[in-house]
XYZ file of C-alpha atoms in Angstrom:
621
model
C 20.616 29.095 -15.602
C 19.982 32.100 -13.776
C 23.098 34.365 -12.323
C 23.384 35.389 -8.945
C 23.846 39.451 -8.745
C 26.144 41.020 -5.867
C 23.368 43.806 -6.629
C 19.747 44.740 -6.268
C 19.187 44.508 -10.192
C 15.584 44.316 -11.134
C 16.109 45.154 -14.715
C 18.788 42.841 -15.525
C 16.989 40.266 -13.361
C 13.984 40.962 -15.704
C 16.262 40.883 -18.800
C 17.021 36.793 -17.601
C 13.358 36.298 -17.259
C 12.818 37.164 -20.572
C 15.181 35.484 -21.764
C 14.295 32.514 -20.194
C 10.435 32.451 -21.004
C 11.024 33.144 -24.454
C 14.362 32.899 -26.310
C 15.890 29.745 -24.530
C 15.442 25.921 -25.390
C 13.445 25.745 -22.186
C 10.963 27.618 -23.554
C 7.293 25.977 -23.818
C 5.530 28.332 -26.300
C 1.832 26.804 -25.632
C 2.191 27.398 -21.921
C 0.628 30.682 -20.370
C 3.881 32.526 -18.702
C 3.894 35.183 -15.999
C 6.462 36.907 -13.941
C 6.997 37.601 -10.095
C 9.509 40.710 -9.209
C 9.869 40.750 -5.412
C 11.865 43.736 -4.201
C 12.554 45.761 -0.935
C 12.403 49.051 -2.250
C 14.735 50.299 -5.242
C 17.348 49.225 -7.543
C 21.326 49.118 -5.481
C 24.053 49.353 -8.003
C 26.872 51.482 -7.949
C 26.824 52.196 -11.476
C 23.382 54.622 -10.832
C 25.470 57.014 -9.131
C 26.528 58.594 -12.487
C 24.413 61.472 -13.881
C 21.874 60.658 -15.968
C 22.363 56.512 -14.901
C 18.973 56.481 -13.149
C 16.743 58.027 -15.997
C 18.536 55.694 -18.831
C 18.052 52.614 -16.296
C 14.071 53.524 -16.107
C 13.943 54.073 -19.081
C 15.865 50.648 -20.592
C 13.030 49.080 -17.820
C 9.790 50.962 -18.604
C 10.930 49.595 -22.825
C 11.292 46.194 -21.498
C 8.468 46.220 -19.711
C 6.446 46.900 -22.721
C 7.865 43.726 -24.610
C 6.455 41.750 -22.208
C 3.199 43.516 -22.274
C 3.036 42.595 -26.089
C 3.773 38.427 -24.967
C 0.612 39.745 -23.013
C 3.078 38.429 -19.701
C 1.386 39.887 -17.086
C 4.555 40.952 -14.304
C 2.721 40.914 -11.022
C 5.317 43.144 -8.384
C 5.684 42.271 -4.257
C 7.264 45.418 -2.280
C 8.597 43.990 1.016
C 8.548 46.977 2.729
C 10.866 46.841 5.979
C 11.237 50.229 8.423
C 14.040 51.612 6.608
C 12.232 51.510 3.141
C 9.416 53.407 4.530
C 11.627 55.562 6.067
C 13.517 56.248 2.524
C 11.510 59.175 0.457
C 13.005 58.427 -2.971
C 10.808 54.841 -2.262
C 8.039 56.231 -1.460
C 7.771 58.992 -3.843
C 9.009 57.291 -7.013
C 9.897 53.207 -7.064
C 6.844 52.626 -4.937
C 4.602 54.331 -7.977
C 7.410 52.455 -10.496
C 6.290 49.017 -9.427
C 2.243 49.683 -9.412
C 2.774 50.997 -12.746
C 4.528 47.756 -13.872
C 2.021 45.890 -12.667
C -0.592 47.755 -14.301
C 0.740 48.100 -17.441
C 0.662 44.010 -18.116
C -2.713 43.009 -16.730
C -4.093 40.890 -15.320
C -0.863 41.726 -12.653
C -1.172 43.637 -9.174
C 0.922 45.075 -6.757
C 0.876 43.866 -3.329
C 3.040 45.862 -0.907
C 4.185 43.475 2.477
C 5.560 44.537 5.944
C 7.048 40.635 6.306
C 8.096 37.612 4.184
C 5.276 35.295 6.304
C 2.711 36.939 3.959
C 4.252 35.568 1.189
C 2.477 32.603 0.849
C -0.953 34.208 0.445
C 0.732 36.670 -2.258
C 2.087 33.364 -4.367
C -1.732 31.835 -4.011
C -3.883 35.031 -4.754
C -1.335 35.049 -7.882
C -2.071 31.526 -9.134
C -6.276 32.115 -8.396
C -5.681 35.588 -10.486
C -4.023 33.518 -13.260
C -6.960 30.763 -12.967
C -9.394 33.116 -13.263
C -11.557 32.013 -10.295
C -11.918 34.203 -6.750
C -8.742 34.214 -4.048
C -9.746 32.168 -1.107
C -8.221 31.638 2.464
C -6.571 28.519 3.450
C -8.214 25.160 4.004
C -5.323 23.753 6.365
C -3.011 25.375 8.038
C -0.859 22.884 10.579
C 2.540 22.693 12.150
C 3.435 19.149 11.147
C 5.634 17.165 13.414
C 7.076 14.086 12.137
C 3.732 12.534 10.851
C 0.339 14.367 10.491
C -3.065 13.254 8.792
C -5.779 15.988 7.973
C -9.053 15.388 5.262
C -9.858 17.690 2.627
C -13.760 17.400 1.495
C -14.650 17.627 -2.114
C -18.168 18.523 -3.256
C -19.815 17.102 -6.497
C -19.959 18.304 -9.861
C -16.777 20.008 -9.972
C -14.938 19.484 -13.224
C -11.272 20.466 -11.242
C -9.506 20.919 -8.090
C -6.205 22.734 -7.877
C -4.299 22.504 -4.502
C -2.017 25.314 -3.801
C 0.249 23.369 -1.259
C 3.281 25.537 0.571
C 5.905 24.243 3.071
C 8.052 26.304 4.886
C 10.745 23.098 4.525
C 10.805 21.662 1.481
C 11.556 18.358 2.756
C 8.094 17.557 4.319
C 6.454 14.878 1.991
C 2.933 14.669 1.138
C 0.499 12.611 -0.132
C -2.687 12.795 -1.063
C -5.675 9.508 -0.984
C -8.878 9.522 -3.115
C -11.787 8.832 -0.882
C -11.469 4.921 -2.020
C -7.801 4.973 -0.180
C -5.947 5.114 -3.592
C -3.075 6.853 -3.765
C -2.788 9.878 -6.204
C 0.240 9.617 -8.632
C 1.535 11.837 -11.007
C 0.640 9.112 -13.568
C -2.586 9.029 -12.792
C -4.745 10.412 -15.974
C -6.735 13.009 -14.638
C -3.661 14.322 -12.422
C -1.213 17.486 -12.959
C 1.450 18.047 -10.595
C 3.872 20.909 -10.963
C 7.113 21.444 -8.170
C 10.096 19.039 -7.115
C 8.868 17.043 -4.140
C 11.707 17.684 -1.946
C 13.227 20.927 -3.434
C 10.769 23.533 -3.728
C 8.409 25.384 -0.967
C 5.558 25.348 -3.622
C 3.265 22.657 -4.962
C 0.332 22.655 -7.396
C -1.857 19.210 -7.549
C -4.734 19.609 -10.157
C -7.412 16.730 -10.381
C -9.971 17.036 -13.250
C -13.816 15.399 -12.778
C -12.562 14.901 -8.929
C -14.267 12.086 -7.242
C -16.968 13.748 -4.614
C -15.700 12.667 -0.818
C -13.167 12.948 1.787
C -9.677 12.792 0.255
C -6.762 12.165 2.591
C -3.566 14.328 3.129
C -0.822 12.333 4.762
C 2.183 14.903 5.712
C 5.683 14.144 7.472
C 8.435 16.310 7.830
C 8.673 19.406 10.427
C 7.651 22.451 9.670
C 3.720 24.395 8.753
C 1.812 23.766 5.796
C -0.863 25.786 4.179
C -2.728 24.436 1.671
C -5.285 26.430 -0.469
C -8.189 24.748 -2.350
C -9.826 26.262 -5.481
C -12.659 24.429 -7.577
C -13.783 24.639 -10.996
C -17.208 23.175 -11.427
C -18.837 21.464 -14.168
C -20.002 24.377 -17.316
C -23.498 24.610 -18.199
C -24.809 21.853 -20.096
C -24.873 23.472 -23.615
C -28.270 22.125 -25.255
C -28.238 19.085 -28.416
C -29.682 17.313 -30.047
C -28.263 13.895 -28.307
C -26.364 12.951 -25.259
C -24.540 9.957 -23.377
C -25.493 8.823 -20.038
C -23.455 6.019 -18.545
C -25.211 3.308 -16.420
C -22.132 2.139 -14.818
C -19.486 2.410 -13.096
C -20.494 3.312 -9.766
C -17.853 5.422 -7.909
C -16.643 2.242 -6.569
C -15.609 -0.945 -8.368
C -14.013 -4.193 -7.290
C -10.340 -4.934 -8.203
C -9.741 -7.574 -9.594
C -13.394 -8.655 -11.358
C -15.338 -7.944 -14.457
C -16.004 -4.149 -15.222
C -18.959 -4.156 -16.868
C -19.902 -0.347 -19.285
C -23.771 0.247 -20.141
C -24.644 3.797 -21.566
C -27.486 5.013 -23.197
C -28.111 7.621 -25.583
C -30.871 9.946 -24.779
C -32.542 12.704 -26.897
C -33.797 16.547 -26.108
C -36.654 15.142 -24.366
C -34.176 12.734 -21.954
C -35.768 9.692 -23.511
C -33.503 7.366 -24.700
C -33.206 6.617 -28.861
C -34.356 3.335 -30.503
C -33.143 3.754 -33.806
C -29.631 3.427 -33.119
C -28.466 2.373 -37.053
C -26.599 5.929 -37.479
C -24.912 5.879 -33.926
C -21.577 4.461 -32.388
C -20.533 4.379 -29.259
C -16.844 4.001 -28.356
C -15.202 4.377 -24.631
C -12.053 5.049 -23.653
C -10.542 3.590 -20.216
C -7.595 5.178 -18.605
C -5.360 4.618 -15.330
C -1.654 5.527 -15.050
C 0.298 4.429 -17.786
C -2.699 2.039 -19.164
C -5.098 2.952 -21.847
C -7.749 1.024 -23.608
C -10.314 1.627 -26.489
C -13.697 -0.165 -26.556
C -16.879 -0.042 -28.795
C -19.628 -0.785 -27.013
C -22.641 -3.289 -28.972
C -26.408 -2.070 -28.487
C -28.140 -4.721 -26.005
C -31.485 -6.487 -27.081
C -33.460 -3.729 -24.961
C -34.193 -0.459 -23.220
C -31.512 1.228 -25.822
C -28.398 -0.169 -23.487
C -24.952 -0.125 -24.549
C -22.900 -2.564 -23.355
C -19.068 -3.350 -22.996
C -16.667 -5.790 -20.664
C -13.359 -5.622 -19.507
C -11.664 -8.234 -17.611
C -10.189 -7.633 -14.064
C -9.277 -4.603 -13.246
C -5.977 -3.446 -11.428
C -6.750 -1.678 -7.915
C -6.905 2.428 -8.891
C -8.287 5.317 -9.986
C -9.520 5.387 -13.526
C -11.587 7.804 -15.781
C -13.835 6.420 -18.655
C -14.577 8.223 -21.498
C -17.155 7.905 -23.668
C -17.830 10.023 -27.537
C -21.084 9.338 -29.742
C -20.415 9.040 -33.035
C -22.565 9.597 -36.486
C -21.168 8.897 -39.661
C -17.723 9.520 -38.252
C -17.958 12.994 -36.596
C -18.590 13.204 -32.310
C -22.076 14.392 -31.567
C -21.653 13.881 -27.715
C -19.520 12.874 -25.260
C -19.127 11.966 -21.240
C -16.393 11.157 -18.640
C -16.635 9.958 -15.692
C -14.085 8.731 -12.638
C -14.345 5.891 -10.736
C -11.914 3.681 -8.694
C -11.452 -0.348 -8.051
C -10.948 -1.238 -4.605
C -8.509 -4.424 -3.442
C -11.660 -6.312 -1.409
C -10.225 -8.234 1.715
C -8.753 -11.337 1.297
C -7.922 -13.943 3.497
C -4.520 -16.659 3.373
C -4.354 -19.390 5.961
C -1.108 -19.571 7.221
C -1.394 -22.240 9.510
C -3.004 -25.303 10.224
C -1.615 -26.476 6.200
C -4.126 -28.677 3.905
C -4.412 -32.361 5.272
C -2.052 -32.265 8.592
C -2.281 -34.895 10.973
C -3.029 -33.921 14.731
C -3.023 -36.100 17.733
C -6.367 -35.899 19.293
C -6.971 -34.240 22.975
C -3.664 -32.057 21.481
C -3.960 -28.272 20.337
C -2.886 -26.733 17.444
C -2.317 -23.322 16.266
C -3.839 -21.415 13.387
C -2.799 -18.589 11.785
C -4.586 -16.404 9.087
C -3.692 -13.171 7.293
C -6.190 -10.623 5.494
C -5.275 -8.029 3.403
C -6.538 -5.660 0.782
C -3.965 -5.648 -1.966
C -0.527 -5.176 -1.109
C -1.950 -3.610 2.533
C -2.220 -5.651 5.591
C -6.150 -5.575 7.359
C -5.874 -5.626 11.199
C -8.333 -5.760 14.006
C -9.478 -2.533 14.131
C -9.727 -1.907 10.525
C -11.980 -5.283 9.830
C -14.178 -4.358 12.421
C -16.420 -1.632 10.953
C -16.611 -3.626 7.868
C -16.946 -7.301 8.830
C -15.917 -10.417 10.839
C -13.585 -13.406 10.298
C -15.699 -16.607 11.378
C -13.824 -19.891 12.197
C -14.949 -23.318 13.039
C -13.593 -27.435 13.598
C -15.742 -29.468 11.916
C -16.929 -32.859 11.915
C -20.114 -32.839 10.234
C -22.487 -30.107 9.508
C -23.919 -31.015 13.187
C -20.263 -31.392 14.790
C -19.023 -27.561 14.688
C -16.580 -25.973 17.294
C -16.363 -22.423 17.417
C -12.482 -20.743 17.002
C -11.792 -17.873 18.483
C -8.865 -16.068 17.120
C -7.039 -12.211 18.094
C -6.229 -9.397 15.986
C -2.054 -9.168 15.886
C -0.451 -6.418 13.684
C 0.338 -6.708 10.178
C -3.094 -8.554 9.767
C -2.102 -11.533 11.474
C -5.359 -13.504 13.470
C -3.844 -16.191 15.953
C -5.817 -18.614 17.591
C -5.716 -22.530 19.201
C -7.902 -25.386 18.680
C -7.824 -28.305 20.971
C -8.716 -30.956 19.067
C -11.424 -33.839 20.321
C -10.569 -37.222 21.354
C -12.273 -38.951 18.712
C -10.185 -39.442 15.495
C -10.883 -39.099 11.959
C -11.414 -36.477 9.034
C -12.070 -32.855 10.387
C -11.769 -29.399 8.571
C -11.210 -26.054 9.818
C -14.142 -23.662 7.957
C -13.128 -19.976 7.885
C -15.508 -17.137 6.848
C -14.744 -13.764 5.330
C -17.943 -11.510 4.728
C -18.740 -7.678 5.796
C -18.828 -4.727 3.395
C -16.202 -2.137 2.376
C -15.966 1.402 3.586
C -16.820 2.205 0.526
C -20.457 0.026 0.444
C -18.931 -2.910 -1.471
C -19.580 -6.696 -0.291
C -17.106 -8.952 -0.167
C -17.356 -13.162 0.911
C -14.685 -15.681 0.906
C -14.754 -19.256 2.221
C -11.784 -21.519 2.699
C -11.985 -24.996 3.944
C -8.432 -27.071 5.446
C -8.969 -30.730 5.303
C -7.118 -31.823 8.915
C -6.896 -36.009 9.921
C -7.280 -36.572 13.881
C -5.087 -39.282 15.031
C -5.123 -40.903 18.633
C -1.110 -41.795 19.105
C 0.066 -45.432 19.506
C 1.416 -44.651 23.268
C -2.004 -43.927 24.022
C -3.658 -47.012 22.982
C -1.237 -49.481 24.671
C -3.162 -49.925 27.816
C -5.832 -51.625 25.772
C -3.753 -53.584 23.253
C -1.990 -55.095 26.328
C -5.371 -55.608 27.884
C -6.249 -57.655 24.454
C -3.039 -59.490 23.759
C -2.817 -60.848 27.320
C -3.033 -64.559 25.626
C -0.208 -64.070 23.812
C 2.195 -62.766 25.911
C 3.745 -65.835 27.147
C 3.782 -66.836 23.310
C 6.027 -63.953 22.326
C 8.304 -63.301 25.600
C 11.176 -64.603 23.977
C 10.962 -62.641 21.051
C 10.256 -59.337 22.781
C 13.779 -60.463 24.672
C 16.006 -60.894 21.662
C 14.321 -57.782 20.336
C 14.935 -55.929 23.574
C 18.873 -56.547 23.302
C 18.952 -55.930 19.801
C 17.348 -52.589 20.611
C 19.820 -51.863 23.795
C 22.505 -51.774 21.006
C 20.402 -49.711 17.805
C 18.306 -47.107 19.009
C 16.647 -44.909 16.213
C 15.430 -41.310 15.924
C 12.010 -40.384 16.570
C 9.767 -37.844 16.803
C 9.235 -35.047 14.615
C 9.745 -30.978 13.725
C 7.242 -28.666 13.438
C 8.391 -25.539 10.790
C 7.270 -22.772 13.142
C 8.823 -19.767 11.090
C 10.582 -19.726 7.125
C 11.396 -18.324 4.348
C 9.005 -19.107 2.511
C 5.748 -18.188 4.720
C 3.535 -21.288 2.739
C 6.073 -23.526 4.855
C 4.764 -22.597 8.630
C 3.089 -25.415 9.932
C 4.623 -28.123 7.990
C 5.601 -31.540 9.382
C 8.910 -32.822 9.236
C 9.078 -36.456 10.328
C 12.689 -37.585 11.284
C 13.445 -40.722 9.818
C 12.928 -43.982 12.223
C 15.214 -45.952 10.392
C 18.289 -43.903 10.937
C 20.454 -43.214 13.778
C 22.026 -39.913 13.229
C 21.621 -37.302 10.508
C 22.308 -33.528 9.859
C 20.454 -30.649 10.033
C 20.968 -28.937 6.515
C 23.471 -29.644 4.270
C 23.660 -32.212 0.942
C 23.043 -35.572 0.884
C 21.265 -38.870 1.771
C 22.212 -38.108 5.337
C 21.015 -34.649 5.464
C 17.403 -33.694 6.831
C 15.667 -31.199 4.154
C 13.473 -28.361 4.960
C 10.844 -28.141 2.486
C 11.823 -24.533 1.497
C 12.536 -22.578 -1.342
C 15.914 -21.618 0.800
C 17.331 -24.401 2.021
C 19.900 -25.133 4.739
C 22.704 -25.677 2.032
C 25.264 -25.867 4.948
C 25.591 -28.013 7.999
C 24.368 -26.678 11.412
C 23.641 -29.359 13.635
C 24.091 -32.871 14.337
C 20.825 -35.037 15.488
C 21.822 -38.677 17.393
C 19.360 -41.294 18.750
C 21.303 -42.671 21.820
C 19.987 -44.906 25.149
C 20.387 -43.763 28.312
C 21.915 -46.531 31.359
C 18.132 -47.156 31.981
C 17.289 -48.014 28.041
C 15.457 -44.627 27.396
C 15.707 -43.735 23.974
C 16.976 -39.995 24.341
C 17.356 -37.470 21.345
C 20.407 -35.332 20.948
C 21.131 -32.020 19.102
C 24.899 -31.385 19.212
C 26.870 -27.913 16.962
C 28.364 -28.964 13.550
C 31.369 -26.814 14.699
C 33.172 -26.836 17.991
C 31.588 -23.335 19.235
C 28.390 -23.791 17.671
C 27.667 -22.165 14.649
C 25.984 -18.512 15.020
C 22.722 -18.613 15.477
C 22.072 -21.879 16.313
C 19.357 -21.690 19.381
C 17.643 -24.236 21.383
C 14.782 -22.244 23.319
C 16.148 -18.991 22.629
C 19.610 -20.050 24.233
C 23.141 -20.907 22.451
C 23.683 -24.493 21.578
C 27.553 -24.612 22.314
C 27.355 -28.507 23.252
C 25.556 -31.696 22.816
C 22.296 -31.165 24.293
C 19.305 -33.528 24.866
C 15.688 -32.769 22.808
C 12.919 -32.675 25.136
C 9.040 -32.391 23.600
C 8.164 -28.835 22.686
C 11.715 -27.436 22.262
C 12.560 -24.675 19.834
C 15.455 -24.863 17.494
C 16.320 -21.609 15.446
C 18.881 -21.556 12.871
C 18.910 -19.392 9.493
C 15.429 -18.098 9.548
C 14.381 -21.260 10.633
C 12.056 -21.818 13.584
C 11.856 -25.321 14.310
C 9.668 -27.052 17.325
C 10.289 -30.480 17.912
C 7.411 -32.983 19.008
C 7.462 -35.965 20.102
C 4.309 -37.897 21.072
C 5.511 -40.496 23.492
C 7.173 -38.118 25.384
C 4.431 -35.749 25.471
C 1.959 -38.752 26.279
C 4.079 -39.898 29.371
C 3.984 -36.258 30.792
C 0.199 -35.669 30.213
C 0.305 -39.216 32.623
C 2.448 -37.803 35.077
C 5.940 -39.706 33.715
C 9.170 -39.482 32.606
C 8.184 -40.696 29.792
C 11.557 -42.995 29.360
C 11.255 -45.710 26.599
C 12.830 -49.001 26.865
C 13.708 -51.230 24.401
C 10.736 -53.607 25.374
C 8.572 -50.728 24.266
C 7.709 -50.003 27.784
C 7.257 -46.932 29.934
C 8.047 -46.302 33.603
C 8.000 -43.782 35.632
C 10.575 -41.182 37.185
């Protein structure tokens, strides 16, 4: 570690830089090493007071100096040059000439002499071009970033690399930087070098080799300015053989997720490609972060093709490459970069796989799309594709759906369903093409059965059992009074909102045979949610009781005195026995719970009450 001076030291600050770079167990021996000594003027210790101090201290520099020049260590030397070092004559007849001839005496250094620390940044960069060995440039962004900024930084073809001098005046602003496919880079990545501590330092270098050719994405946050410098290596001159690989795929762009299929061909001086392929082989290499994979590629039938498969592919970038081989020894090679892209996706969250409806009714539908692990909304689908729904019937009986873009990629709609009953499905339709000019299609069909209630047909079973009535009036009496004392449950909950998203939509049907049971908790007596998380504990009690007019009423009532918390009926407290009315919302535990009950909706679409009697009748209120 280095030691912090009370002085202006530069030669025992160079000493530690030595020793550093080249004598300590830090020390990477195949890396190329340089030096920056940044100074306001002249050396400030007390100990060059003394006669003769100065010329030994020189002298003890201008040697060390020269071991650094053998390392062939270039020491490149910044003057910050404030008023009162201009002003000082010993620094501008002799340090000022000291540090040029440092500089010059380990090319490929320079001196750069600065009236302010904000041209610092363009000092560091010119440095790192010098040390490339390709021309200084100016910056390509320069921003004050304020919480969250997004800038584009375009890439030409055939460039074999692009370094990105990034520097933050706060080196807390994140970045990060989006292939023109959306993928995000990573230091894992294979044809990625990142140097600087994300968080620590002011300075960051990102180097991409065989960059793909597009608009790459920046994505800062933080406060502070950025400059960012951009310096691009392109592809050497083709050196002339006898042989060389050309690869027939990948395109820039692949799916995720499906076959990758490699074809190459080898082609001779003339660019024709070779027929007699019994002295060649043709192995490829695939790479993505932390994932590598060897293939030899089999000569097709015709044309001279090579060809290879690999099965699905993981959305990312990846580089693929390819070496020619006779009798053992490479005679050619290629690489190439390329990325898979997530293509949409659709999941239905709601109407679920072979629900019943009641016919004239509505019911809601709910879809998601997403492209890998990111949600697609509105305004992203839009340029790319459309989201088709229908009811059907038969391939003649179709009824359009219209749904809205929500965020996180939700698309909510209603269908009301027809009067007529019997097998329907709901038909979606995913097609469009990428931003990146792939196609995608998906189709998903949701068997649904259309039921007209039993409350609805009673007007004409009355109508048809006229006859009988005087047959069965005494029975319907004894039944009446046995029903006066044992009314049951009835109706049924609707799972609105879970845990476990495939659960929204499910029916619950509360059991007809039972008087009273629980919501959550164990046993024969307990109602269970069809969850992976279930209500293990006890958090409501659910009664069938009969009003002094025979209605069969419905009652939700706190398993504890004071209600337990969270327990909501319509977004209100349920402190006390309440009575369940059609369309109520229950809410307990990540639960969302809407109870339905057809008779009672029935009677209200007729302008009832809606009351039930134990003869199975209904009157009005």
């Amino acid at each position: 570690n280095f030691q912090l001076m009370d002085w202006t030291d530069h030669l025992g600050a160079l000493q530690q830089a030595y020793a550093e770079l080249y004598e300590s167990e830090h020390s990477l021996s195949q890396q190329r090493k340089a030096v920056i000594l940044l100074t306001d003027g002249r050396p400030e210790m007390p100990s060059l007071t003394a006669p003769g101090a100065k010329a030994a201290y020189i002298a003890e520099l201008r040697e060390l100096v020269e071991r650094f020049a053998r390392r062939d260590c270039p020491i490149f030397t910044i003057a910050i040059t404030p008023d009162a070092a201009a002003a000082d004559p010993d620094v501008q007849t002799f340090y000022r000439n000291l540090w040029q001839e440092i500089a010059a005496n380990t090319p490929p250094a320079a001196y750069y002499e600065l009236h302010t620390a904000a041209d610092l940044p363009q000092v560091y960069h010119d440095i790192i071009v010098q040390l490339l060995g390709t021309p200084p440039t100016r910056p390509i962004v320069q921003l004050q970033v304020n919480h969250t900024l997004t800038t584009t930084i375009p890439v030409e073809a055939g460039l074999s690399r692009v370094v990105l001098a990034i520097f933050k005046h706060d080196p807390a602003i994140e970045i990060k930087l989006r292939r023109p496919g959306g993928a995000l880079l990573r230091t894992e990545d294979p044809d990625v070098e990142i140097r600087g501590n994300e968080g620590q330092t002011h300075d960051e270098i990102w180097a991409i080799t065989h960059p793909q050719a597009g608009l790459w994405v920046m994505e800062l946050s933080g406060q502070g300015e950025v400059l960012v410098w951009k310096d691009d290596t392109p592809l050497p001159s083709a050196t002339p053989t006898r042989y060389r690989l050309t690869f027939i795929t990948p395109p820039t762009y692949v799916p995720a997720d499906q076959p990758l299929q490699i074809q190459c061909r080898i082609l001779n001086e003339q660019d024709e490609y070779v027929q007699d392929i019994r002295p060649f082989q043709i192995t490829v290499e695939l790479k993505r972060a932390g994932f590598s994979e060897a293939l030899l590629l089999t000569r097709a039938t015709e044309e001279g093709l090579y060809n290879a498969s690999y099965p699905g592919l993981l959305a990312g970038a990846y580089t693929l490459h390819g070496r020619l081989l006779t009798e053992g020894q490479e005679v050619a090679s290629l690489e190439t970069a390329f990325e898979a892209i997530s293509l949409p996706k659709m999941t239905v969250k709601a109407p679920t796989p072979g629900q019943v409806v009641a016919a004239g009714y509505t019911f809601p539908v709910s879809v998601t799309l997403s492209t890998g692990f990111q949600h697609l909304d509105a305004a992203a689908l839009k340029p790319m594709g459309s989201l088709a729904v229908m009811l059907e019937r038969s391939p003649h009986d179709q009824i359009p759906v219209s749904l809205t873009g929500e965020p996180e990629g939700y698309f909510t709609g209603e269908v009301h369903v027809p009067e007529h009953e019997g097998a329907y499905a709901l038909a979606l339709h995913l097609e469009g093409t990428t931003l990146e000019g792939l196609p995608f299609a998906e189709d998903q069909v949701i068997p649904l059965q259309v039921i007209v209630p039993e409350q609805e047909r009673l007007p004409i079973i009355w109508l048809a059992a006229i006859p009988l009535v005087a047959c069965v009036s005494l029975a319907i009496l004894l039944l009446k009074r046995r029903a006066l004392r044992s009314p049951y449950l009835e109706g049924q909950w609707r799972i609105l909102k879970a845990p476990s998203d495939l659960d929204v939509g499910r029916i619950i049907p509360l059991p007809t045979e039972r008087k009273m049971i629980t919501l959550g908790g164990q046993g024969e007596n307990a109602l269970r949610l069809p969850a992976v998380v279930h209500l293990d504990s006890v958090v409501a009690l659910l009664q069938a009781n009969r009003s002094a007019e025979g209605d069969i009423e419905i009652w939700i009532a706190p398993a504890e005195p004071r209600g337990p918390a969270g327990l909501l009926r319509n977004e209100r407290p349920v402190t006390t026995s309440q009575r369940l009315q059609d369309g109520d919302v229950i809410a307990a535990n990540g639960y969302s719970l809407r109870y339905e009950n057809l008779r009672q909706a029935a009677a209200r679409r007729a302008g009832t009450a809606g009351r039930k009697k134990a003869d199975g009748t209904t009157v009005s209120g």
